[in-house]
Coordinates of C-alpha atoms in Angstrom, one line a residue:
Chain A
X1 CA 59.2 161.5 -16.8
X2 CA 62.0 159.3 -18.0
X3 CA 63.1 158.8 -21.5
X4 CA 62.3 155.2 -21.4
X5 CA 59.1 155.0 -23.5
X6 CA 55.7 156.7 -24.1
X7 CA 53.2 153.8 -23.6
X8 CA 52.3 151.3 -20.9
X9 CA 51.9 147.8 -22.2
X10 CA 49.2 145.8 -20.2
X11 CA 49.1 142.0 -21.0
X12 CA 45.8 140.9 -19.6
X13 CA 43.3 138.3 -20.9
X14 CA 40.3 139.2 -18.7
X15 CA 38.2 142.0 -20.2
X16 CA 36.8 143.1 -16.9
X17 CA 40.2 143.4 -15.5
X18 CA 41.4 145.5 -18.6
X19 CA 38.2 147.6 -18.2
X20 CA 38.7 148.3 -14.6
X21 CA 42.3 148.9 -14.9
X22 CA 41.7 151.4 -17.7
X23 CA 39.1 153.1 -15.4
X24 CA 41.7 153.2 -12.7
X25 CA 44.3 154.8 -14.9
X26 CA 41.7 157.4 -16.1
X27 CA 40.6 158.2 -12.6
X28 CA 44.2 158.6 -11.6
X29 CA 44.6 161.1 -14.3
X30 CA 47.5 159.3 -16.0
X31 CA 47.9 160.7 -19.4
X32 CA 50.3 158.0 -20.8
X33 CA 48.4 155.8 -23.3
X34 CA 47.8 152.2 -22.3
X35 CA 48.3 149.6 -24.9
X36 CA 46.4 146.3 -24.3
X37 CA 47.5 142.8 -25.3
X38 CA 45.0 140.0 -24.7
X39 CA 47.4 137.2 -24.6
X40 CA 51.1 136.2 -24.8
X41 CA 51.3 136.0 -28.5
X42 CA 49.8 139.4 -29.0
X43 CA 52.2 140.9 -26.5
X44 CA 55.3 139.4 -28.0
X45 CA 54.2 140.3 -31.5
X46 CA 53.6 144.0 -30.4
X47 CA 57.0 144.2 -28.6
X48 CA 58.8 142.7 -31.7
X49 CA 56.9 145.1 -33.9
X50 CA 57.8 148.0 -31.6
X51 CA 61.4 147.2 -31.5
X52 CA 61.6 146.5 -35.2
X53 CA 60.3 149.8 -36.3
X54 CA 62.9 152.4 -35.2
X55 CA 60.3 155.2 -34.8
X56 CA 58.2 153.4 -32.3
X57 CA 59.8 153.1 -29.0
X58 CA 59.6 150.3 -26.4
X59 CA 56.9 150.7 -23.6
X60 CA 57.9 152.6 -20.4
X61 CA 56.7 149.7 -18.3
X62 CA 54.9 146.3 -18.9
X63 CA 52.1 145.2 -16.6
X64 CA 52.0 141.4 -17.1
X65 CA 49.4 138.9 -16.0
X66 CA 50.7 135.4 -15.3
X67 CA 47.8 133.3 -16.3
X68 CA 47.3 133.8 -20.0
X69 CA 45.7 131.6 -22.7
X70 CA 48.3 130.0 -24.9
X71 CA 51.7 131.5 -24.2
X72 CA 51.8 132.0 -20.4
X73 CA 52.8 135.1 -18.5
X74 CA 56.1 133.3 -17.4
X75 CA 57.0 132.6 -21.0
X76 CA 56.4 136.1 -22.1
X77 CA 58.6 137.2 -19.1
X78 CA 61.4 134.8 -20.0
X79 CA 61.1 136.1 -23.7
X80 CA 61.2 139.8 -22.6
X81 CA 64.2 139.1 -20.2
X82 CA 66.1 137.2 -22.9
X83 CA 65.7 140.1 -25.3
X84 CA 68.9 142.1 -25.8
X85 CA 67.1 145.4 -25.5
X86 CA 63.6 144.8 -24.1
X87 CA 65.1 143.2 -21.0
X88 CA 65.8 146.7 -19.6
X89 CA 62.1 147.5 -19.6
X90 CA 60.6 147.1 -16.0
X91 CA 58.2 144.3 -15.9
X92 CA 55.5 144.4 -13.1
X93 CA 53.7 141.3 -12.6
X94 CA 49.9 142.0 -11.9
X95 CA 48.2 138.8 -11.0
X96 CA 45.8 137.3 -8.5
X97 CA 48.1 134.6 -7.3
X98 CA 49.8 134.9 -4.0
X99 CA 51.4 131.5 -4.3
X100 CA 55.0 131.2 -3.3
X101 CA 55.9 129.1 -6.3
X102 CA 54.7 131.9 -8.6
X103 CA 56.4 134.6 -6.7
X104 CA 59.7 132.7 -6.8
X105 CA 59.4 131.8 -10.5
X106 CA 58.6 135.3 -11.4
X107 CA 61.5 136.9 -9.6
X108 CA 63.9 134.1 -10.8
X109 CA 62.9 135.1 -14.5
X110 CA 63.7 138.7 -13.7
X111 CA 60.4 140.4 -12.8
X112 CA 60.9 143.8 -11.5
X113 CA 58.0 143.9 -9.2
X114 CA 55.1 141.6 -8.2
X115 CA 51.7 143.0 -7.3
X116 CA 48.5 141.2 -6.5
X117 CA 45.3 142.5 -8.1
X118 CA 43.2 144.1 -5.3
X119 CA 39.5 143.3 -5.2
X120 CA 38.3 146.7 -4.2
X121 CA 38.4 149.5 -6.7
X122 CA 39.7 152.1 -4.4
X123 CA 42.6 149.7 -3.6
X124 CA 43.2 149.4 -7.3
X125 CA 43.1 153.1 -7.9
X126 CA 45.8 153.6 -5.1
X127 CA 47.9 150.8 -6.7
X128 CA 47.8 152.4 -10.1
X129 CA 48.7 155.8 -8.5
X130 CA 51.7 154.2 -6.7
X131 CA 52.9 152.5 -10.0
X132 CA 52.7 155.9 -11.7
X133 CA 54.5 157.6 -8.9
X134 CA 57.3 155.1 -8.7
X135 CA 57.8 153.2 -12.0
X136 CA 57.0 156.2 -14.1
X137 CA 58.2 158.8 -11.6
X138 CA 61.1 158.4 -9.3
X139 CA 62.4 155.2 -10.9
X140 CA 65.2 155.8 -13.4
X141 CA 64.8 153.8 -16.5
X142 CA 67.5 152.8 -18.9
X143 CA 67.6 154.6 -22.2
X144 CA 66.5 152.5 -25.1
X145 CA 68.5 153.7 -28.0
Chain B
X1 CA 43.3 115.4 5.3
X2 CA 46.8 115.0 4.0
X3 CA 48.4 115.7 7.4
X4 CA 46.3 113.1 9.2
X5 CA 47.0 110.7 6.4
X6 CA 50.7 111.3 6.7
X7 CA 50.6 111.1 10.6
X8 CA 48.7 107.8 10.4
X9 CA 51.3 106.3 8.2
X10 CA 54.0 107.6 10.5
X11 CA 52.2 106.2 13.5
X12 CA 51.7 102.8 12.1
X13 CA 55.2 102.4 10.7
X14 CA 57.2 102.4 14.0
X15 CA 54.6 100.0 15.5
X16 CA 55.4 97.5 12.7
X17 CA 59.1 98.0 13.1
X18 CA 58.7 97.4 16.9
X19 CA 57.0 94.0 16.2
X20 CA 59.7 93.2 13.7
X21 CA 62.6 93.8 16.2
X22 CA 60.6 91.8 18.9
X23 CA 60.3 88.8 16.7
X24 CA 63.9 89.0 15.6
X25 CA 65.6 89.4 19.0
X26 CA 65.3 85.8 20.3
X27 CA 66.3 84.3 17.0
X28 CA 69.3 86.6 16.9
X29 CA 70.4 85.3 20.4
X30 CA 69.4 81.7 19.2
X31 CA 72.2 81.2 16.6
X32 CA 74.9 82.5 19.1
X33 CA 73.8 80.1 21.8
X34 CA 73.4 77.3 19.3
X35 CA 76.9 77.9 17.9
X36 CA 78.4 77.8 21.4
X37 CA 76.6 74.6 22.3
X38 CA 77.7 73.0 19.0
X39 CA 81.3 74.2 19.5
X40 CA 81.3 72.8 23.1
X41 CA 79.9 69.5 22.2
X42 CA 82.4 69.3 19.3
X43 CA 85.3 70.1 21.5
X44 CA 84.2 67.5 24.1
X45 CA 83.9 65.0 21.4
X46 CA 87.4 65.7 20.1
X47 CA 89.0 65.5 23.5
X48 CA 87.2 62.2 24.3
X49 CA 88.2 60.8 20.9
X50 CA 91.8 61.7 21.6
X51 CA 91.8 60.2 25.1
X52 CA 90.0 57.1 23.8
X53 CA 92.8 56.7 21.3
X54 CA 95.4 57.1 24.0
X55 CA 93.6 54.5 26.2
X56 CA 93.3 52.0 23.3
X57 CA 97.1 52.5 22.6
X58 CA 97.8 51.7 26.2
X59 CA 95.6 48.7 26.2
X60 CA 97.2 47.4 23.1
X61 CA 100.6 47.9 24.6
X62 CA 99.4 46.1 27.8
X63 CA 98.0 43.3 25.8
X64 CA 101.2 42.7 24.1
X65 CA 102.9 42.7 27.4
X66 CA 100.7 40.2 28.9
X67 CA 101.1 38.0 25.7
X68 CA 104.9 38.3 26.1
X69 CA 104.6 37.3 29.8
X70 CA 102.6 34.2 28.8
X71 CA 105.1 33.4 26.1
X72 CA 108.0 33.9 28.7
X73 CA 106.3 31.4 31.0
X74 CA 105.8 28.9 28.2
X75 CA 109.5 29.5 27.3
X76 CA 110.7 28.8 30.9
X77 CA 108.6 25.7 31.2
X78 CA 110.1 24.6 27.9
X79 CA 113.6 25.2 29.3
X80 CA 112.7 23.3 32.4
X81 CA 111.5 20.4 30.4
X82 CA 114.5 20.5 28.2
X83 CA 116.9 20.5 31.2
X84 CA 114.9 17.6 32.8
X85 CA 114.9 15.7 29.5
X86 CA 118.8 16.1 29.3
X87 CA 119.0 14.5 32.8
X88 CA 116.5 11.7 32.1
X89 CA 118.6 10.8 28.9
X90 CA 121.8 10.9 31.0
X91 CA 120.3 8.6 33.7
X92 CA 119.0 6.1 31.2
X93 CA 122.4 6.0 29.5
X94 CA 124.3 5.6 32.8
X95 CA 121.8 2.7 33.9
X96 CA 121.8 0.9 30.6
X97 CA 125.0 1.9 28.8
X98 CA 123.1 1.9 25.7
X99 CA 123.7 4.7 23.3
X100 CA 120.0 5.1 22.2
X101 CA 119.1 6.4 25.7
X102 CA 121.3 9.3 24.9
X103 CA 119.0 10.6 22.1
X104 CA 116.8 12.8 24.4
X105 CA 120.0 14.0 26.2
X106 CA 121.6 15.1 22.9
X107 CA 118.5 16.8 21.6
X108 CA 118.1 18.7 24.9
X109 CA 121.8 19.8 24.9
X110 CA 121.2 21.2 21.4
X111 CA 118.0 23.0 22.5
X112 CA 118.9 24.2 25.9
X113 CA 120.8 27.4 25.0
X114 CA 118.4 28.3 22.1
X115 CA 115.6 28.3 24.7
X116 CA 117.7 30.3 27.1
X117 CA 118.5 32.9 24.5
X118 CA 114.8 33.3 23.7
X119 CA 114.1 33.8 27.3
X120 CA 116.9 36.3 27.7
X121 CA 115.7 38.3 24.6
X122 CA 112.1 38.2 25.9
X123 CA 112.6 39.3 29.5
X124 CA 112.6 42.9 30.3
X125 CA 111.8 43.0 34.0
X126 CA 115.2 43.7 35.9
X127 CA 114.5 41.2 38.7
X128 CA 113.7 38.5 36.2
X129 CA 116.8 39.3 34.2
X130 CA 118.7 39.0 37.4
X131 CA 117.2 35.5 38.0
X132 CA 118.1 34.5 34.5
X133 CA 121.7 35.6 35.3
X134 CA 121.7 33.3 38.3
X135 CA 120.1 30.5 36.3
X136 CA 122.7 30.6 33.5
X137 CA 125.7 29.2 35.5
X138 CA 123.5 26.7 37.2
X139 CA 122.3 25.3 33.8
X140 CA 125.9 25.4 32.6
X141 CA 127.2 23.4 35.6
X142 CA 124.5 21.0 35.3
X143 CA 125.2 20.4 31.6
X144 CA 128.9 20.1 32.5
X145 CA 128.0 17.6 35.2
X146 CA 125.9 15.7 32.7
X147 CA 128.6 15.7 30.0
X148 CA 131.1 14.6 32.6
X149 CA 129.1 11.6 33.8
X150 CA 128.1 10.6 30.2
X151 CA 131.9 10.6 29.4
X152 CA 132.7 8.6 32.5
X153 CA 130.0 5.9 31.8
X154 CA 131.8 5.4 28.5
X155 CA 134.9 4.1 30.6
X156 CA 132.9 2.5 33.5
X157 CA 129.5 2.3 35.1
X158 CA 131.0 2.6 38.6
X159 CA 133.0 5.7 37.9
X160 CA 129.9 7.4 36.6
X161 CA 127.7 6.1 39.4
X162 CA 130.3 7.5 42.0
X163 CA 129.9 10.9 40.4
X164 CA 126.1 10.6 40.6
X165 CA 126.4 9.5 44.1
X166 CA 128.2 12.7 45.1
X167 CA 124.6 14.3 44.7
X168 CA 126.2 17.3 43.0
X169 CA 123.9 16.8 39.9
X170 CA 120.9 16.4 42.2
X171 CA 121.8 19.5 44.1
X172 CA 122.3 21.5 40.9
X173 CA 118.9 20.3 39.7
X174 CA 117.2 21.4 42.9
X175 CA 118.9 24.8 42.6
X176 CA 117.8 25.1 39.1
X177 CA 114.2 24.2 40.1
X178 CA 114.2 26.8 42.8
X179 CA 115.4 29.6 40.4
X180 CA 112.8 28.5 37.9
X181 CA 110.0 28.3 40.4
X182 CA 111.0 31.7 41.6
X183 CA 111.2 33.1 38.1
X184 CA 107.8 31.5 37.1
X185 CA 106.1 32.8 40.3
X186 CA 107.5 36.3 39.6
X187 CA 106.3 36.1 36.1
X188 CA 103.0 35.0 37.2
X189 CA 102.6 37.9 39.4
X190 CA 103.7 40.3 36.8
X191 CA 101.1 38.8 34.5
X192 CA 98.4 39.0 37.1
X193 CA 99.1 42.7 37.7
X194 CA 99.3 43.3 34.1
X195 CA 96.1 41.6 33.4
X196 CA 94.4 43.6 36.2
X197 CA 95.7 46.8 34.6
X198 CA 94.6 45.5 31.2
X199 CA 91.1 44.9 32.5
X200 CA 91.0 48.3 34.2
X201 CA 92.1 50.0 31.0
X202 CA 89.6 48.0 29.0
X203 CA 86.9 49.2 31.4
X204 CA 88.0 52.8 31.0
X205 CA 88.3 52.5 27.3
X206 CA 84.7 51.1 27.3
X207 CA 83.4 53.9 29.4
X208 CA 85.2 56.5 27.3
X209 CA 83.9 55.0 24.1
X210 CA 80.4 55.0 25.4
X211 CA 81.0 58.7 26.5
X212 CA 82.3 59.5 22.9
X213 CA 79.4 57.8 21.4
X214 CA 77.0 59.9 23.5
X215 CA 78.9 62.9 22.7
X216 CA 78.8 62.2 19.0
X217 CA 75.1 61.7 19.3
X218 CA 74.8 65.1 21.3
X219 CA 76.9 66.8 18.4
X220 CA 74.8 65.4 15.8
X221 CA 71.5 66.3 17.7
X222 CA 72.7 69.8 18.4
X223 CA 74.0 70.2 14.9
X224 CA 70.8 69.1 13.3
X225 CA 68.9 71.4 15.8
X226 CA 71.2 74.2 14.9
X227 CA 70.9 73.7 11.2
X228 CA 67.1 73.6 11.6
X229 CA 67.2 76.7 13.5
X230 CA 69.4 78.5 11.0
X231 CA 67.1 77.4 8.2
X232 CA 64.1 78.6 10.3
X233 CA 65.8 81.8 10.9
X234 CA 66.6 82.2 7.3
X235 CA 63.0 81.6 6.5
X236 CA 61.8 84.2 9.1
X237 CA 64.3 86.7 7.8
X238 CA 63.2 86.1 4.3
X239 CA 59.6 86.5 5.3
X240 CA 60.5 89.6 7.2
X241 CA 62.3 91.0 4.2
X242 CA 59.3 90.2 2.1
X243 CA 57.1 92.0 4.5
X244 CA 59.5 95.1 4.7
X245 CA 59.6 95.2 0.9
X246 CA 55.9 95.0 0.8
X247 CA 55.6 97.8 3.4
X248 CA 58.1 99.9 1.5
X249 CA 56.2 99.4 -1.7
X250 CA 52.9 100.3 0.1
X251 CA 54.6 103.4 1.5
X252 CA 56.0 104.3 -1.8
X253 CA 52.6 103.9 -3.5
X254 CA 50.9 106.0 -0.7
X255 CA 53.5 108.6 -0.9
X256 CA 53.0 108.7 -4.7
X257 CA 49.2 109.0 -4.2
X258 CA 49.5 111.6 -1.5
X259 CA 52.0 113.6 -3.7
X260 CA 49.4 113.2 -6.5
X261 CA 46.7 114.5 -4.2
X262 CA 48.8 117.3 -3.0
X263 CA 49.6 118.2 -6.5
X264 CA 45.8 118.3 -7.3
X265 CA 45.2 120.3 -4.2
X266 CA 47.8 122.8 -5.3
X267 CA 46.2 123.0 -8.6
X268 CA 42.9 123.5 -7.0
X269 CA 44.1 126.3 -4.7
X270 CA 45.8 127.9 -7.7
X271 CA 42.7 127.7 -9.7
X272 CA 40.7 129.2 -6.8
X273 CA 43.1 132.0 -6.3
X274 CA 43.0 132.9 -10.1
X275 CA 39.7 132.0 -11.5
X276 CA 37.4 132.5 -8.6
X277 CA 38.9 135.9 -7.8
X278 CA 38.7 137.2 -11.4
X279 CA 34.8 137.4 -11.5
X280 CA 34.8 138.5 -7.9
X281 CA 37.1 141.5 -8.8
X282 CA 34.8 142.3 -11.6
X283 CA 31.8 142.2 -9.3
X284 CA 33.4 144.3 -6.9
X285 CA 35.0 146.7 -9.3
X286 CA 31.9 147.3 -11.3
X287 CA 29.8 147.8 -8.1
X288 CA 32.4 150.4 -7.1
X289 CA 32.3 152.0 -10.4
X290 CA 28.4 152.0 -10.3
X291 CA 28.5 153.7 -6.8
X292 CA 31.3 156.2 -7.7
X293 CA 30.2 157.2 -11.2
X294 CA 26.3 156.9 -11.0
X295 CA 25.8 157.0 -7.3
X296 CA 24.1 160.2 -7.2
X297 CA 21.6 159.4 -10.0
X298 CA 20.8 156.1 -8.4
X299 CA 17.6 155.9 -6.2
X300 CA 18.3 155.0 -2.6
X301 CA 17.3 151.3 -3.0
X302 CA 19.7 151.1 -5.9
X303 CA 22.6 152.6 -3.8
X304 CA 21.7 150.0 -1.0
X305 CA 21.9 147.1 -3.5
X306 CA 25.1 148.3 -4.9
X307 CA 26.6 148.3 -1.3
X308 CA 25.2 144.9 -0.6
X309 CA 27.0 143.6 -3.8
X310 CA 30.3 145.2 -2.6
X311 CA 29.9 143.8 1.0
X312 CA 29.2 140.4 -0.4
X313 CA 32.2 140.6 -2.7
X314 CA 34.3 141.7 0.3
X315 CA 33.1 138.7 2.3
X316 CA 33.9 136.3 -0.4
X317 CA 37.3 137.8 -1.0
X318 CA 38.0 137.4 2.7
X319 CA 36.8 133.8 2.5
X320 CA 38.9 133.0 -0.5
X321 CA 41.9 134.5 1.3
X322 CA 41.3 132.5 4.4
X323 CA 40.8 129.3 2.6
X324 CA 44.1 129.8 0.7
X325 CA 45.9 130.8 3.9
X326 CA 44.6 127.5 5.6
X327 CA 45.4 125.5 2.7
X328 CA 49.0 127.0 2.4
X329 CA 49.5 126.4 6.1
X330 CA 48.7 122.7 5.4
X331 CA 50.7 122.4 2.3
X332 CA 53.8 124.5 2.6
X333 CA 56.9 123.5 4.5
X334 CA 57.0 124.8 8.0
X335 CA 60.5 124.8 9.4
X336 CA 60.9 125.8 13.1
X337 CA 63.7 127.9 14.5
X338 CA 64.1 129.9 17.7
X339 CA 61.8 133.0 17.6
X340 CA 61.5 135.7 20.2
X341 CA 57.8 135.9 21.0
X342 CA 58.0 139.7 21.8
X343 CA 59.2 140.5 18.3
X344 CA 56.5 138.5 16.8
X345 CA 53.8 140.1 19.0
X346 CA 55.2 143.6 18.1
X347 CA 54.9 142.8 14.3
X348 CA 51.4 141.7 14.7
X349 CA 50.3 144.6 16.8
X350 CA 51.9 147.1 14.3
X351 CA 50.1 145.4 11.5
X352 CA 46.7 145.5 13.5
X353 CA 47.2 149.1 14.5
X354 CA 44.4 150.5 12.4
X355 CA 41.9 147.9 13.8
X356 CA 43.1 148.5 17.2
X357 CA 42.7 152.2 17.1
X358 CA 39.4 152.0 15.3
X359 CA 37.9 149.9 18.2
X360 CA 39.8 151.8 21.0
X361 CA 41.2 148.5 22.2
X362 CA 43.7 148.4 25.1
X363 CA 46.4 145.9 24.8
X364 CA 48.8 144.9 27.5
X365 CA 51.8 142.9 26.9
X366 CA 53.6 141.2 29.9
X367 CA 57.3 141.2 28.7
X368 CA 59.5 139.3 28.2
X369 CA 57.4 136.6 26.6
X370 CA 60.3 134.3 26.0
X371 CA 61.9 132.4 23.0
X372 CA 60.2 129.5 21.3
X373 CA 60.8 127.2 18.6
X374 CA 58.5 128.3 15.6
X375 CA 58.2 129.3 12.0
X376 CA 58.1 133.2 12.2
X377 CA 55.5 133.7 9.4
X378 CA 53.1 130.9 10.7
X379 CA 53.5 132.3 14.3
X380 CA 52.6 135.8 13.2
X381 CA 49.6 134.5 11.4
X382 CA 48.4 132.6 14.5
X383 CA 48.9 135.6 16.8
X384 CA 47.2 137.9 14.2
X385 CA 44.2 135.7 14.3
X386 CA 44.1 135.4 18.0
X387 CA 44.4 139.2 18.5
X388 CA 41.9 139.9 15.7
X389 CA 39.4 137.5 17.5
X390 CA 40.0 139.3 20.9
X391 CA 39.4 142.7 19.4
X392 CA 36.4 141.5 17.4
X393 CA 34.3 139.5 19.9
X394 CA 33.3 142.2 22.4
X395 CA 29.9 143.2 23.5
X396 CA 28.7 146.1 21.5
X397 CA 29.8 149.6 22.9
X398 CA 32.6 148.0 25.0
X399 CA 36.2 148.7 24.4
X400 CA 38.3 145.6 24.1
X401 CA 40.8 145.0 26.9
X402 CA 43.4 142.4 25.9
X403 CA 46.3 141.0 27.9
X404 CA 49.1 139.0 26.3
X405 CA 51.5 137.2 28.7
X406 CA 53.4 134.0 28.9
X407 CA 54.4 131.4 31.4
X408 CA 57.0 128.8 31.3
X409 CA 55.8 125.0 31.6
X410 CA 58.9 122.8 31.7
X411 CA 59.9 122.5 28.0
X412 CA 57.0 124.5 26.8
X413 CA 56.2 128.2 26.7
X414 CA 52.4 128.9 27.1
X415 CA 51.3 132.3 25.7
X416 CA 48.0 133.5 26.8
X417 CA 45.8 136.0 24.9
X418 CA 43.0 137.1 27.3
X419 CA 40.2 139.4 26.6
X420 CA 37.2 140.9 28.2
X421 CA 35.0 139.8 25.4
X422 CA 31.8 137.8 25.1
X423 CA 33.5 134.6 25.9
X424 CA 32.6 131.1 24.6
X425 CA 30.1 128.6 26.0
X426 CA 32.2 125.7 27.2
X427 CA 30.4 123.2 24.9
X428 CA 31.7 125.1 21.9
X429 CA 35.3 125.1 23.1
X430 CA 36.4 122.3 20.6
X431 CA 34.1 123.3 17.8
X432 CA 35.6 126.8 17.3
X433 CA 38.9 125.3 16.1
X434 CA 37.2 123.5 13.3
X435 CA 37.2 125.3 9.9
X436 CA 34.0 127.1 8.8
X437 CA 32.5 127.0 12.3
X438 CA 30.8 130.1 13.4
X439 CA 28.9 130.7 16.6
X440 CA 27.4 134.1 15.7
X441 CA 25.4 135.5 12.9
X442 CA 27.5 137.2 10.1
X443 CA 25.9 140.5 10.9
X444 CA 26.7 140.5 14.5
X445 CA 30.3 139.4 14.2
X446 CA 31.5 139.2 10.6
X447 CA 34.2 136.6 9.7
X448 CA 34.9 133.5 7.8
X449 CA 35.0 131.0 10.6
X450 CA 38.5 129.9 9.5
X451 CA 40.7 132.0 11.8
X452 CA 41.0 129.6 14.7
X453 CA 41.3 126.7 12.4
X454 CA 44.3 128.5 11.0
X455 CA 45.6 129.0 14.6
X456 CA 45.2 125.2 15.3
X457 CA 46.7 124.1 12.0
X458 CA 49.6 126.5 12.4
X459 CA 50.4 125.3 15.8
X460 CA 50.1 121.6 14.7
X461 CA 52.6 122.3 11.9
X462 CA 55.0 123.9 14.4
X463 CA 54.7 121.1 16.9
X464 CA 52.7 123.0 19.4
X465 CA 49.2 123.1 20.9
X466 CA 46.4 125.5 21.5
X467 CA 43.3 125.8 23.5
X468 CA 40.8 128.0 25.3
X469 CA 39.7 128.6 28.9
X470 CA 36.4 130.3 28.5
X471 CA 33.0 130.9 30.0
X472 CA 30.2 132.6 28.3
X473 CA 30.1 136.2 29.3
X474 CA 33.3 136.2 31.2
X475 CA 35.8 136.9 28.4
X476 CA 38.0 134.3 26.6
X477 CA 41.4 133.1 27.5
X478 CA 43.1 131.4 24.5
X479 CA 46.5 129.8 24.9
X480 CA 49.1 128.4 22.6
X481 CA 52.0 126.3 23.5
X482 CA 55.4 126.0 21.8
X483 CA 58.6 124.4 22.7
X484 CA 61.1 126.6 24.6
X485 CA 64.1 127.5 22.5
X486 CA 66.2 129.8 25.0
X487 CA 69.2 127.3 24.9
X488 CA 69.3 127.3 21.1
X489 CA 69.1 131.1 20.9
X490 CA 72.0 131.3 23.3
X491 CA 74.2 129.1 21.2

C-alpha cells in the first residue's frame, strides 16, 4: 500500500454501473472503501471538502466517467489537474467511449490512464483486479502532506 | 454516404473545369491572332501612307518643274518676239526715216535683257544654259547691228541701207532663230518627258492612295472585329467567373452541409457508444451476477434464460462495436504510408492466436509479402476481419487451413487469403461486402455481418480494392490490392 490515501473515489452517474463496479470490487476482495459521486459537482465538492479538512486525506485514486450530467468528466479532470495538490492523485478515466477525440482530450488534460468499461462482468472483475494491483499496488503515489 | 457524396462532388468538379478550359482555349488564342492582324494592317497602312506622302511630294515637285518649263517656253517666245519687234522697228525707221517707227524698237531694246535675265534665272538644264550662253552674244551682236544702222540712218538712208545690204543683220537673225528653235525644241522635249513622269507618278499616287484607303478600311474592320472579340471575351470571362463563383459557393455550402452531417454522425456515434452501451452493460452485468450469485438456486430453465440474456448482450456489444468501427473507418482520417505486409500479418495473427488455437487452424504465410502503401491500423483491421472470416466459415468438425500469400501486379500488390471453408455461392459475391449482409443463420455462424463491409471500406479509404474468388463448397479466396511502396521504403 502507498501512503497516498485511503479511499477510492468513483465519479459515475449510472446507478447500474456504480452497482456492478461495487460488486466487482467486493468480488475482488478489495478492502479499500469506495466513495461514490453521482456527478461532477458532487465530485468537486467532495474533493474540496477532503482537501479542506486536514484530517481527511485525498483519495488514493479517482475513477472518472467522462459523460456526466452538468459538469462533465473533462471539466472535473481539468479542475483536478489544475489543483495544486489534487493534481498528483492518479485519475483513471473509466468510460464507454473509444472515440479518439475523447482519448486525446483526456490525455491532453492529464489523465493517468484510460479504460473502457467492459460489457461482461468477468472482464470487469479482471479490470478491477488489475487496477488494484497496479494503481494501488506497484504504482508509487506522491505523498499528499 | 458521406464518402460517396464527396467523391461525386470531386468527380463532377474536374469535369466542369475541363469544359471551362475547352471553351477558353480558342478565345485565348483569338486575341493574340487579332492583335497580330491589327498590328500588321496598321503597319501596312503606315507604310503606304508614308510612301503616298513621298509620291505626292514628288508629283508636286514635278508639277512645279513642268510649270516652270512652260513658263520658260513662254519666256523664250516673248524674247523672240521682242528681238523681232526691235528689227521691225529698225526696218520701219530705215525705210521711212520717221522717228515714230522707232517706238517698237526702243521698247524692245529696253525689254530684251530683262526677258533674257528672266530666262537665265529660270533655266536649270545644263544643255539649255549652254544654249542661252550661245544666244547671248548673238542677241548682243544683233542689237549692236540694229543700233549701228539706226545711227547711220540719222546721217543717210544709203549708208544704213548699205549696212543692211551686207546681210549681217539677216544672218544674225537667222542664227538667233536657229538657237531659239533649238532651245524651244529641247525645252519641249523636257516638258514632254516631265509630263510623262508626272502622269506616271500621278498614276502611282492614285494606286497607292487606293491601297491606303483599302488598308485603312481593313484596319478599321479588323479593329472593330478585334474590339468586338475582346468585348465578347470579356463577357465570356465574366460569365465564366460568375459560374466559378457560383460553383465555389455551391461547393462551400455543400461542404458546410457535409461537415454538419459529419458532426451529427459523430454525435450519433458518440451517443451510441455511450448511451446504448450503458443499459447493455447493466443487462450483461446483472445477468452475470444472477448466474454467479444465484446460479445454483435457479431452476435449469432459469439458468438457460440467464445465459440467453448474456449471449444476446454479447451479440449486441459486438454489433455496436462493429458499427462504430465501420463508422470510424468512414469518418476518421486515413493517411497512407509504406507498410510491410509481413509485419501487419504477424500482428494480426498474434492478436488472433486464442481463436486460432481454439479452432486448431493451420495458417501458412508465403513470405515475403511485400511493402504496400497503407494505413497500418486500417490494414490490420482489414486483415483481422479476413482471417477471422477464414477461421470461422469452415464446415463443422473441419480444421481451418488458411494460406496467406501475395503477388505483384504492376504497381499493385495483391494479397490472397485462401481457406478451405464452406465457400460462397458466386451469386453472393458482391452482397457479402455490404454492411449487415449475412448468408447464414446466427446460430450456424455467429457474426454481425459487418466484417467484410469494414474490409471494403478500409481498402477504399486506402485507395485499394478487394474481391473474392469463390465457389460454394470449394473454399474462398479473398484478395485485397494496395499500391506497391517498395521504392518509397527504400528512400
